[in-house]
């Protein structure tokens, strides 16, 4: 497996486009299209929020009921959430218009939206965007980049990754693009990720691989603890790599999962590190947990603790907050067996030993915390399981971005 | 039942004191003492955090095992949490010194600490504080106020309340003082509340009343979602009102619970509204829930949502965030049956009807949100149960206070 320069067009047969359709008043790109020359097997995971945006409901139907999918159409600017029947009709029309432009059934088109909640889609702009994008779909590096830019809201950087993997003697590519916390019109963060691969893999194995990996990647990110109404991760596999179809667990499935994990982990870290107002990526590794689920719960408790996040912003090794968050996570452990370290490119430092302060210099801790990626490692001494979660610091800019009056 | 001007010394037989013992470098008061002339039946509820501060462990033992308690000694400045065996020994000594000064066994002394985690108590200052306080204990209004001030950290106001209630032909008083989110040395918020009453009530009924009411009062507050290692609520009843002992459920128990509820609700709102950096009290009332626990879960989800709290700070009626928080709370309901209102002294406004925007003016919503106490009311249309939670807005000052380097 190796990382290559590329985005969603890196696997064979995938094309993309990104344009300004007129939804965002800023004039920035606001629509993206992904298209596969060959029909794709499809897997998806979606928000667990009871309040689901119209495109989430549509995509769940496509993933479950359509024999294949061949395109994804995305708009940023309006989330099409809490929009009732009219919103669902708009979503259906968006799929139908895209299908017409590409000569495929609307049931083969996945739809995603991100932006303000409660507003209806501006359908004139949506239709204009679709007719602009269909003729300019391309498979070049730049085409993928334009699509990755078009799904951004307050993200500061586009987020793309591609890896190559050998499957049954053939080279396959797994790639993806994602967006994180952001808004045009202050509203909630939406995480969207679109993954493409030319690997040949049975549908149930594709969904199995995605569902398993999401627990250790996207579900381990937190920017602010608010689960969006629009979160979606979809994975399209068009089989054009020509590898023998993966139909069961085995070496090729393992290799595919490894490549998928690399893509999903990288996008997860990119999204967490570019959280609203963030100045750094904050990684939390927990070991010594009594089981895997406990390890995930402990790591997520620390990464979502407002007090810990504010301390990271202040480059303050306020370990009491980390220990406190572990303590209220709901997992049982002996506080007097906990060790905690800080880690970054600047070094590694033990700050807690057996639940109380290890002898360390505050200046050294601050130096380690002053990097763009910082890690807290906690061993709770209660077992053999570990997990990693990713988040970011809680900054003045986070509050400014989210308190701004919508105007 | 009526509210009277007073604090922990309002019930018969209770005395208090508050002094600067030398723990806080600022010179502000940092030790408080409450004493009852008669032995008290005692009830307590404590943090559910696995990491428990030394005084929490001590108090749990006193409440469970001691036949009575007669004093509470409190220090602010150092939390005595994550301090190992040395910390527990300091806590025991604090109880013993207080007992010696008052002529009561150390097992009759409750102890509480709030402040920085991981540091040991400065025992010279603690001893000096105890010997200062014992001779000046008083039952005047001012004595209670000095004690309420001495337990403050970054609280901006002391928090006291007293109510009178008729029990079996006698006038009894239930009163309390509390502190909320704050720190001297940036660290986690600790909620401490000390409740006193001269009502005569059996020990098991006292604990029952406290445990039941805490679910709807203190457990419904959130400043930042971080559950402290030191949270403690203790209730002392010395029986000096002379009412017939309350030994079972009945009219007197109901009246006592009503008075206790008034005291605990008032302190809860005082603590939430004075949360770190807060500019307003944010109250969330949920109705139409399928059961009581679901109602509490829904209300707490909204009051702890960072995005909602930031919107309140911006006086922005960003109802999508409220609906989103209800949606990810884990409670099942039909989003298309949800109605939401905003309420404050400035008026009441329906902003969501059947899950989508009600026709309202943003200016009107902002006017309502610009008060010092604002309420969001959500009816989720799934049953007959309701609950109320209290929090505050998420402000630039919250981040500043908590990102400040400890120095």
PDB file of N, CA, C and O in Angstrom, chain A residues 197-261:
ATOM      1  N   UNK A 197     -13.394   3.822  -5.311  1.00  0.00           N
ATOM      2  CA  UNK A 197     -12.368   2.805  -5.547  1.00  0.00           C
ATOM      3  C   UNK A 197     -12.701   2.056  -6.831  1.00  0.00           C
ATOM      4  O   UNK A 197     -13.873   1.929  -7.201  1.00  0.00           O
ATOM      5  N   UNK A 198     -11.644   1.603  -7.489  1.00  0.00           N
ATOM      6  CA  UNK A 198     -11.861   0.774  -8.673  1.00  0.00           C
ATOM      7  C   UNK A 198     -11.712  -0.709  -8.328  1.00  0.00           C
ATOM      8  O   UNK A 198     -11.743  -1.570  -9.204  1.00  0.00           O
ATOM      9  N   UNK A 199     -11.563  -0.995  -7.044  1.00  0.00           N
ATOM     10  CA  UNK A 199     -11.462  -2.404  -6.643  1.00  0.00           C
ATOM     11  C   UNK A 199     -12.774  -3.110  -6.961  1.00  0.00           C
ATOM     12  O   UNK A 199     -13.845  -2.511  -6.925  1.00  0.00           O
ATOM     13  N   UNK A 200     -12.655  -4.399  -7.287  1.00  0.00           N
ATOM     14  CA  UNK A 200     -13.839  -5.213  -7.522  1.00  0.00           C
ATOM     15  C   UNK A 200     -14.162  -5.938  -6.215  1.00  0.00           C
ATOM     16  O   UNK A 200     -13.355  -6.740  -5.722  1.00  0.00           O
ATOM     17  N   UNK A 201     -15.288  -5.623  -5.644  1.00  0.00           N
ATOM     18  CA  UNK A 201     -15.619  -6.178  -4.338  1.00  0.00           C
ATOM     19  C   UNK A 201     -17.131  -6.315  -4.204  1.00  0.00           C
ATOM     20  O   UNK A 201     -17.879  -5.445  -4.651  1.00  0.00           O
ATOM     21  N   UNK A 202     -17.543  -7.437  -3.655  1.00  0.00           N
ATOM     22  CA  UNK A 202     -18.982  -7.702  -3.506  1.00  0.00           C
ATOM     23  C   UNK A 202     -19.615  -6.645  -2.602  1.00  0.00           C
ATOM     24  O   UNK A 202     -18.969  -6.133  -1.673  1.00  0.00           O
ATOM     25  N   UNK A 203     -20.868  -6.357  -2.873  1.00  0.00           N
ATOM     26  CA  UNK A 203     -21.560  -5.287  -2.163  1.00  0.00           C
ATOM     27  C   UNK A 203     -21.572  -5.486  -0.648  1.00  0.00           C
ATOM     28  O   UNK A 203     -21.314  -4.539   0.122  1.00  0.00           O
ATOM     29  N   UNK A 204     -21.856  -6.709  -0.210  1.00  0.00           N
ATOM     30  CA  UNK A 204     -21.944  -6.901   1.242  1.00  0.00           C
ATOM     31  C   UNK A 204     -20.563  -6.748   1.910  1.00  0.00           C
ATOM     32  O   UNK A 204     -20.448  -6.304   3.049  1.00  0.00           O
ATOM     33  N   UNK A 205     -19.488  -7.124   1.157  1.00  0.00           N
ATOM     34  CA  UNK A 205     -18.148  -6.966   1.719  1.00  0.00           C
ATOM     35  C   UNK A 205     -17.771  -5.477   1.780  1.00  0.00           C
ATOM     36  O   UNK A 205     -17.070  -5.030   2.676  1.00  0.00           O
ATOM     37  N   UNK A 206     -18.252  -4.720   0.797  1.00  0.00           N
ATOM     38  CA  UNK A 206     -17.986  -3.280   0.745  1.00  0.00           C
ATOM     39  C   UNK A 206     -18.626  -2.588   1.954  1.00  0.00           C
ATOM     40  O   UNK A 206     -17.982  -1.792   2.656  1.00  0.00           O
ATOM     41  N   UNK A 207     -19.893  -2.923   2.210  1.00  0.00           N
ATOM     42  CA  UNK A 207     -20.591  -2.309   3.345  1.00  0.00           C
ATOM     43  C   UNK A 207     -19.965  -2.769   4.658  1.00  0.00           C
ATOM     44  O   UNK A 207     -19.804  -1.973   5.595  1.00  0.00           O
ATOM     45  N   UNK A 208     -19.576  -4.032   4.709  1.00  0.00           N
ATOM     46  CA  UNK A 208     -18.948  -4.576   5.921  1.00  0.00           C
ATOM     47  C   UNK A 208     -17.645  -3.832   6.242  1.00  0.00           C
ATOM     48  O   UNK A 208     -17.404  -3.445   7.387  1.00  0.00           O
ATOM     49  N   UNK A 209     -16.845  -3.615   5.193  1.00  0.00           N
ATOM     50  CA  UNK A 209     -15.560  -2.930   5.373  1.00  0.00           C
ATOM     51  C   UNK A 209     -15.790  -1.491   5.842  1.00  0.00           C
ATOM     52  O   UNK A 209     -15.128  -1.008   6.771  1.00  0.00           O
ATOM     53  N   UNK A 210     -16.766  -0.825   5.225  1.00  0.00           N
ATOM     54  CA  UNK A 210     -17.048   0.574   5.582  1.00  0.00           C
ATOM     55  C   UNK A 210     -17.602   0.669   7.006  1.00  0.00           C
ATOM     56  O   UNK A 210     -17.130   1.468   7.818  1.00  0.00           O
ATOM     57  N   UNK A 211     -18.590  -0.158   7.302  1.00  0.00           N
ATOM     58  CA  UNK A 211     -19.228  -0.092   8.624  1.00  0.00           C
ATOM     59  C   UNK A 211     -18.246  -0.403   9.742  1.00  0.00           C
ATOM     60  O   UNK A 211     -18.288   0.199  10.816  1.00  0.00           O
ATOM     61  N   UNK A 212     -17.348  -1.349   9.490  1.00  0.00           N
ATOM     62  CA  UNK A 212     -16.376  -1.712  10.527  1.00  0.00           C
ATOM     63  C   UNK A 212     -15.382  -0.580  10.739  1.00  0.00           C
ATOM     64  O   UNK A 212     -15.073  -0.211  11.869  1.00  0.00           O
ATOM     65  N   UNK A 213     -14.911   0.006   9.650  1.00  0.00           N
ATOM     66  CA  UNK A 213     -13.842   0.999   9.795  1.00  0.00           C
ATOM     67  C   UNK A 213     -14.336   2.331  10.339  1.00  0.00           C
ATOM     68  O   UNK A 213     -13.593   3.056  11.006  1.00  0.00           O
ATOM     69  N   UNK A 214     -15.585   2.660  10.079  1.00  0.00           N
ATOM     70  CA  UNK A 214     -16.097   3.959  10.502  1.00  0.00           C
ATOM     71  C   UNK A 214     -16.069   4.095  12.031  1.00  0.00           C
ATOM     72  O   UNK A 214     -15.882   5.186  12.571  1.00  0.00           O
ATOM     73  N   UNK A 215     -16.179   2.964  12.731  1.00  0.00           N
ATOM     74  CA  UNK A 215     -16.138   2.995  14.205  1.00  0.00           C
ATOM     75  C   UNK A 215     -14.805   3.504  14.748  1.00  0.00           C
ATOM     76  O   UNK A 215     -14.754   4.085  15.820  1.00  0.00           O
ATOM     77  N   UNK A 216     -13.733   3.218  14.000  1.00  0.00           N
ATOM     78  CA  UNK A 216     -12.410   3.638  14.476  1.00  0.00           C
ATOM     79  C   UNK A 216     -11.893   4.888  13.784  1.00  0.00           C
ATOM     80  O   UNK A 216     -10.769   5.324  14.052  1.00  0.00           O
ATOM     81  N   UNK A 217     -12.670   5.417  12.849  1.00  0.00           N
ATOM     82  CA  UNK A 217     -12.180   6.603  12.128  1.00  0.00           C
ATOM     83  C   UNK A 217     -13.179   7.760  12.290  1.00  0.00           C
ATOM     84  O   UNK A 217     -13.086   8.497  13.265  1.00  0.00           O
ATOM     85  N   UNK A 218     -14.153   7.865  11.375  1.00  0.00           N
ATOM     86  CA  UNK A 218     -15.040   9.035  11.441  1.00  0.00           C
ATOM     87  C   UNK A 218     -15.812   9.136  12.750  1.00  0.00           C
ATOM     88  O   UNK A 218     -16.057  10.233  13.239  1.00  0.00           O
ATOM     89  N   UNK A 219     -16.211   8.010  13.317  1.00  0.00           N
ATOM     90  CA  UNK A 219     -16.945   8.072  14.584  1.00  0.00           C
ATOM     91  C   UNK A 219     -16.051   8.440  15.766  1.00  0.00           C
ATOM     92  O   UNK A 219     -16.538   8.633  16.870  1.00  0.00           O
ATOM     93  N   UNK A 220     -14.756   8.547  15.545  1.00  0.00           N
ATOM     94  CA  UNK A 220     -13.841   8.929  16.626  1.00  0.00           C
ATOM     95  C   UNK A 220     -13.393  10.388  16.498  1.00  0.00           C
ATOM     96  O   UNK A 220     -12.472  10.819  17.178  1.00  0.00           O
ATOM     97  N   UNK A 221     -14.053  11.133  15.632  1.00  0.00           N
ATOM     98  CA  UNK A 221     -13.754  12.565  15.522  1.00  0.00           C
ATOM     99  C   UNK A 221     -14.777  13.352  16.322  1.00  0.00           C
ATOM    100  O   UNK A 221     -15.951  13.028  16.309  1.00  0.00           O
ATOM    101  N   UNK A 222     -14.341  14.430  16.952  1.00  0.00           N
ATOM    102  CA  UNK A 222     -15.312  15.384  17.491  1.00  0.00           C
ATOM    103  C   UNK A 222     -14.760  16.779  17.393  1.00  0.00           C
ATOM    104  O   UNK A 222     -13.625  17.031  17.787  1.00  0.00           O
ATOM    105  N   UNK A 223     -15.534  17.672  16.810  1.00  0.00           N
ATOM    106  CA  UNK A 223     -15.153  19.076  16.844  1.00  0.00           C
ATOM    107  C   UNK A 223     -15.873  19.748  18.007  1.00  0.00           C
ATOM    108  O   UNK A 223     -15.285  20.461  18.791  1.00  0.00           O
ATOM    109  N   UNK A 224     -17.160  19.478  18.165  1.00  0.00           N
ATOM    110  CA  UNK A 224     -17.891  20.135  19.238  1.00  0.00           C
ATOM    111  C   UNK A 224     -18.983  19.273  19.869  1.00  0.00           C
ATOM    112  O   UNK A 224     -19.814  19.779  20.613  1.00  0.00           O
ATOM    113  N   UNK A 225     -18.987  17.981  19.553  1.00  0.00           N
ATOM    114  CA  UNK A 225     -19.957  17.119  20.206  1.00  0.00           C
ATOM    115  C   UNK A 225     -21.349  17.169  19.607  1.00  0.00           C
ATOM    116  O   UNK A 225     -22.237  16.454  20.053  1.00  0.00           O
ATOM    117  N   UNK A 226     -21.557  18.030  18.619  1.00  0.00           N
ATOM    118  CA  UNK A 226     -22.883  18.120  18.008  1.00  0.00           C
ATOM    119  C   UNK A 226     -22.945  17.247  16.751  1.00  0.00           C
ATOM    120  O   UNK A 226     -22.254  17.506  15.777  1.00  0.00           O
ATOM    121  N   UNK A 227     -23.773  16.200  16.792  1.00  0.00           N
ATOM    122  CA  UNK A 227     -23.922  15.300  15.651  1.00  0.00           C
ATOM    123  C   UNK A 227     -24.897  15.903  14.647  1.00  0.00           C
ATOM    124  O   UNK A 227     -26.051  16.134  14.971  1.00  0.00           O
ATOM    125  N   UNK A 228     -24.420  16.150  13.457  1.00  0.00           N
ATOM    126  CA  UNK A 228     -25.210  16.842  12.445  1.00  0.00           C
ATOM    127  C   UNK A 228     -26.384  16.025  11.938  1.00  0.00           C
ATOM    128  O   UNK A 228     -26.444  14.807  12.102  1.00  0.00           O
ATOM    129  N   UNK A 229     -27.307  16.709  11.280  1.00  0.00           N
ATOM    130  CA  UNK A 229     -28.442  16.085  10.619  1.00  0.00           C
ATOM    131  C   UNK A 229     -28.069  15.556   9.246  1.00  0.00           C
ATOM    132  O   UNK A 229     -28.872  14.908   8.591  1.00  0.00           O
ATOM    133  N   UNK A 230     -26.866  15.865   8.753  1.00  0.00           N
ATOM    134  CA  UNK A 230     -26.508  15.566   7.367  1.00  0.00           C
ATOM    135  C   UNK A 230     -25.309  14.638   7.205  1.00  0.00           C
ATOM    136  O   UNK A 230     -24.970  14.285   6.071  1.00  0.00           O
ATOM    137  N   UNK A 231     -24.653  14.255   8.293  1.00  0.00           N
ATOM    138  CA  UNK A 231     -23.433  13.450   8.173  1.00  0.00           C
ATOM    139  C   UNK A 231     -23.630  12.246   7.262  1.00  0.00           C
ATOM    140  O   UNK A 231     -24.541  11.442   7.465  1.00  0.00           O
ATOM    141  N   UNK A 232     -22.745  12.096   6.300  1.00  0.00           N
ATOM    142  CA  UNK A 232     -22.833  10.977   5.353  1.00  0.00           C
ATOM    143  C   UNK A 232     -21.444  10.572   4.895  1.00  0.00           C
ATOM    144  O   UNK A 232     -20.604  11.423   4.614  1.00  0.00           O
ATOM    145  N   UNK A 233     -21.228   9.281   4.823  1.00  0.00           N
ATOM    146  CA  UNK A 233     -20.018   8.746   4.188  1.00  0.00           C
ATOM    147  C   UNK A 233     -20.490   7.719   3.165  1.00  0.00           C
ATOM    148  O   UNK A 233     -21.198   6.775   3.525  1.00  0.00           O
ATOM    149  N   UNK A 234     -20.164   7.924   1.902  1.00  0.00           N
ATOM    150  CA  UNK A 234     -20.545   6.925   0.904  1.00  0.00           C
ATOM    151  C   UNK A 234     -19.293   6.439   0.185  1.00  0.00           C
ATOM    152  O   UNK A 234     -18.320   7.158   0.022  1.00  0.00           O
ATOM    153  N   UNK A 235     -19.341   5.180  -0.208  1.00  0.00           N
ATOM    154  CA  UNK A 235     -18.185   4.519  -0.827  1.00  0.00           C
ATOM    155  C   UNK A 235     -18.667   3.858  -2.111  1.00  0.00           C
ATOM    156  O   UNK A 235     -19.582   3.038  -2.093  1.00  0.00           O
ATOM    157  N   UNK A 236     -18.078   4.243  -3.235  1.00  0.00           N
ATOM    158  CA  UNK A 236     -18.453   3.710  -4.549  1.00  0.00           C
ATOM    159  C   UNK A 236     -17.327   2.843  -5.092  1.00  0.00           C
ATOM    160  O   UNK A 236     -16.179   3.291  -5.130  1.00  0.00           O
ATOM    161  N   UNK A 237     -17.656   1.636  -5.528  1.00  0.00           N
ATOM    162  CA  UNK A 237     -16.640   0.714  -6.062  1.00  0.00           C
ATOM    163  C   UNK A 237     -17.060   0.285  -7.460  1.00  0.00           C
ATOM    164  O   UNK A 237     -18.083  -0.387  -7.620  1.00  0.00           O
ATOM    165  N   UNK A 238     -16.280   0.661  -8.479  1.00  0.00           N
ATOM    166  CA  UNK A 238     -16.712   0.349  -9.848  1.00  0.00           C
ATOM    167  C   UNK A 238     -16.052  -0.889 -10.459  1.00  0.00           C
ATOM    168  O   UNK A 238     -16.330  -1.256 -11.604  1.00  0.00           O
ATOM    169  N   UNK A 239     -15.130  -1.525  -9.720  1.00  0.00           N
ATOM    170  CA  UNK A 239     -14.562  -2.789 -10.185  1.00  0.00           C
ATOM    171  C   UNK A 239     -13.591  -2.696 -11.351  1.00  0.00           C
ATOM    172  O   UNK A 239     -13.118  -3.717 -11.857  1.00  0.00           O
ATOM    173  N   UNK A 240     -13.283  -1.466 -11.807  1.00  0.00           N
ATOM    174  CA  UNK A 240     -12.466  -1.341 -13.018  1.00  0.00           C
ATOM    175  C   UNK A 240     -10.983  -1.690 -12.841  1.00  0.00           C
ATOM    176  O   UNK A 240     -10.230  -1.724 -13.825  1.00  0.00           O
ATOM    177  N   UNK A 241     -10.541  -1.946 -11.617  1.00  0.00           N
ATOM    178  CA  UNK A 241      -9.147  -2.372 -11.421  1.00  0.00           C
ATOM    179  C   UNK A 241      -8.938  -3.773 -11.996  1.00  0.00           C
ATOM    180  O   UNK A 241      -7.804  -4.185 -12.271  1.00  0.00           O
ATOM    181  N   UNK A 242     -10.009  -4.516 -12.174  1.00  0.00           N
ATOM    182  CA  UNK A 242      -9.896  -5.843 -12.786  1.00  0.00           C
ATOM    183  C   UNK A 242      -9.395  -6.934 -11.855  1.00  0.00           C
ATOM    184  O   UNK A 242      -9.081  -8.046 -12.305  1.00  0.00           O
ATOM    185  N   UNK A 243      -9.335  -6.653 -10.557  1.00  0.00           N
ATOM    186  CA  UNK A 243      -8.904  -7.710  -9.616  1.00  0.00           C
ATOM    187  C   UNK A 243     -10.009  -8.752  -9.464  1.00  0.00           C
ATOM    188  O   UNK A 243     -11.178  -8.457  -9.707  1.00  0.00           O
ATOM    189  N   UNK A 244      -9.635  -9.982  -9.076  1.00  0.00           N
ATOM    190  CA  UNK A 244     -10.659 -11.002  -8.834  1.00  0.00           C
ATOM    191  C   UNK A 244     -11.621 -10.476  -7.758  1.00  0.00           C
ATOM    192  O   UNK A 244     -11.170  -9.942  -6.745  1.00  0.00           O
ATOM    193  N   UNK A 245     -12.906 -10.587  -7.980  1.00  0.00           N
ATOM    194  CA  UNK A 245     -13.883 -10.015  -7.049  1.00  0.00           C
ATOM    195  C   UNK A 245     -13.658 -10.513  -5.620  1.00  0.00           C
ATOM    196  O   UNK A 245     -13.455 -11.703  -5.384  1.00  0.00           O
ATOM    197  N   UNK A 246     -13.672  -9.583  -4.705  1.00  0.00           N
ATOM    198  CA  UNK A 246     -13.536  -9.933  -3.277  1.00  0.00           C
ATOM    199  C   UNK A 246     -14.920 -10.302  -2.767  1.00  0.00           C
ATOM    200  O   UNK A 246     -15.806  -9.448  -2.707  1.00  0.00           O
ATOM    201  N   UNK A 247     -15.097 -11.568  -2.431  1.00  0.00           N
ATOM    202  CA  UNK A 247     -16.431 -12.022  -2.011  1.00  0.00           C
ATOM    203  C   UNK A 247     -16.448 -12.542  -0.582  1.00  0.00           C
ATOM    204  O   UNK A 247     -17.502 -12.887  -0.053  1.00  0.00           O
ATOM    205  N   UNK A 248     -15.282 -12.621   0.038  1.00  0.00           N
ATOM    206  CA  UNK A 248     -15.260 -13.102   1.425  1.00  0.00           C
ATOM    207  C   UNK A 248     -14.016 -12.575   2.124  1.00  0.00           C
ATOM    208  O   UNK A 248     -13.132 -11.986   1.507  1.00  0.00           O
ATOM    209  N   UNK A 249     -13.958 -12.810   3.438  1.00  0.00           N
ATOM    210  CA  UNK A 249     -12.775 -12.380   4.175  1.00  0.00           C
ATOM    211  C   UNK A 249     -11.587 -13.202   3.707  1.00  0.00           C
ATOM    212  O   UNK A 249     -11.725 -14.368   3.374  1.00  0.00           O
ATOM    213  N   UNK A 250     -10.425 -12.594   3.668  1.00  0.00           N
ATOM    214  CA  UNK A 250      -9.245 -13.274   3.175  1.00  0.00           C
ATOM    215  C   UNK A 250      -8.180 -12.217   2.957  1.00  0.00           C
ATOM    216  O   UNK A 250      -8.362 -11.058   3.341  1.00  0.00           O
ATOM    217  N   UNK A 251      -7.087 -12.580   2.327  1.00  0.00           N
ATOM    218  CA  UNK A 251      -5.951 -11.669   2.170  1.00  0.00           C
ATOM    219  C   UNK A 251      -6.346 -10.403   1.405  1.00  0.00           C
ATOM    220  O   UNK A 251      -6.006  -9.291   1.818  1.00  0.00           O
ATOM    221  N   UNK A 252      -7.065 -10.563   0.273  1.00  0.00           N
ATOM    222  CA  UNK A 252      -7.424  -9.378  -0.504  1.00  0.00           C
ATOM    223  C   UNK A 252      -8.375  -8.452   0.260  1.00  0.00           C
ATOM    224  O   UNK A 252      -8.242  -7.232   0.187  1.00  0.00           O
ATOM    225  N   UNK A 253      -9.323  -9.049   0.999  1.00  0.00           N
ATOM    226  CA  UNK A 253     -10.234  -8.240   1.797  1.00  0.00           C
ATOM    227  C   UNK A 253      -9.454  -7.470   2.856  1.00  0.00           C
ATOM    228  O   UNK A 253      -9.673  -6.281   3.079  1.00  0.00           O
ATOM    229  N   UNK A 254      -8.490  -8.171   3.470  1.00  0.00           N
ATOM    230  CA  UNK A 254      -7.662  -7.535   4.497  1.00  0.00           C
ATOM    231  C   UNK A 254      -6.893  -6.352   3.918  1.00  0.00           C
ATOM    232  O   UNK A 254      -6.827  -5.267   4.509  1.00  0.00           O
ATOM    233  N   UNK A 255      -6.317  -6.561   2.716  1.00  0.00           N
ATOM    234  CA  UNK A 255      -5.553  -5.490   2.072  1.00  0.00           C
ATOM    235  C   UNK A 255      -6.454  -4.319   1.701  1.00  0.00           C
ATOM    236  O   UNK A 255      -6.091  -3.153   1.854  1.00  0.00           O
ATOM    237  N   UNK A 256      -7.657  -4.648   1.195  1.00  0.00           N
ATOM    238  CA  UNK A 256      -8.604  -3.589   0.847  1.00  0.00           C
ATOM    239  C   UNK A 256      -8.987  -2.779   2.092  1.00  0.00           C
ATOM    240  O   UNK A 256      -8.988  -1.547   2.076  1.00  0.00           O
ATOM    241  N   UNK A 257      -9.263  -3.495   3.166  1.00  0.00           N
ATOM    242  CA  UNK A 257      -9.632  -2.820   4.427  1.00  0.00           C
ATOM    243  C   UNK A 257      -8.499  -1.930   4.927  1.00  0.00           C
ATOM    244  O   UNK A 257      -8.729  -0.838   5.463  1.00  0.00           O
ATOM    245  N   UNK A 258      -7.273  -2.415   4.762  1.00  0.00           N
ATOM    246  CA  UNK A 258      -6.109  -1.642   5.196  1.00  0.00           C
ATOM    247  C   UNK A 258      -6.026  -0.329   4.415  1.00  0.00           C
ATOM    248  O   UNK A 258      -5.764   0.736   4.985  1.00  0.00           O
ATOM    249  N   UNK A 259      -6.253  -0.436   3.086  1.00  0.00           N
ATOM    250  CA  UNK A 259      -6.210   0.768   2.246  1.00  0.00           C
ATOM    251  C   UNK A 259      -7.354   1.712   2.611  1.00  0.00           C
ATOM    252  O   UNK A 259      -7.179   2.929   2.727  1.00  0.00           O
ATOM    253  N   UNK A 260      -8.530   1.134   2.813  1.00  0.00           N
ATOM    254  CA  UNK A 260      -9.691   1.946   3.188  1.00  0.00           C
ATOM    255  C   UNK A 260      -9.446   2.631   4.533  1.00  0.00           C
ATOM    256  O   UNK A 260      -9.765   3.824   4.715  1.00  0.00           O
ATOM    257  N   UNK A 261      -8.846   1.893   5.458  1.00  0.00           N
ATOM    258  CA  UNK A 261      -8.555   2.461   6.782  1.00  0.00           C
ATOM    259  C   UNK A 261      -7.597   3.642   6.670  1.00  0.00           C
ATOM    260  O   UNK A 261      -7.763   4.670   7.347  1.00  0.00           O
TER     261      UNK A 261
END
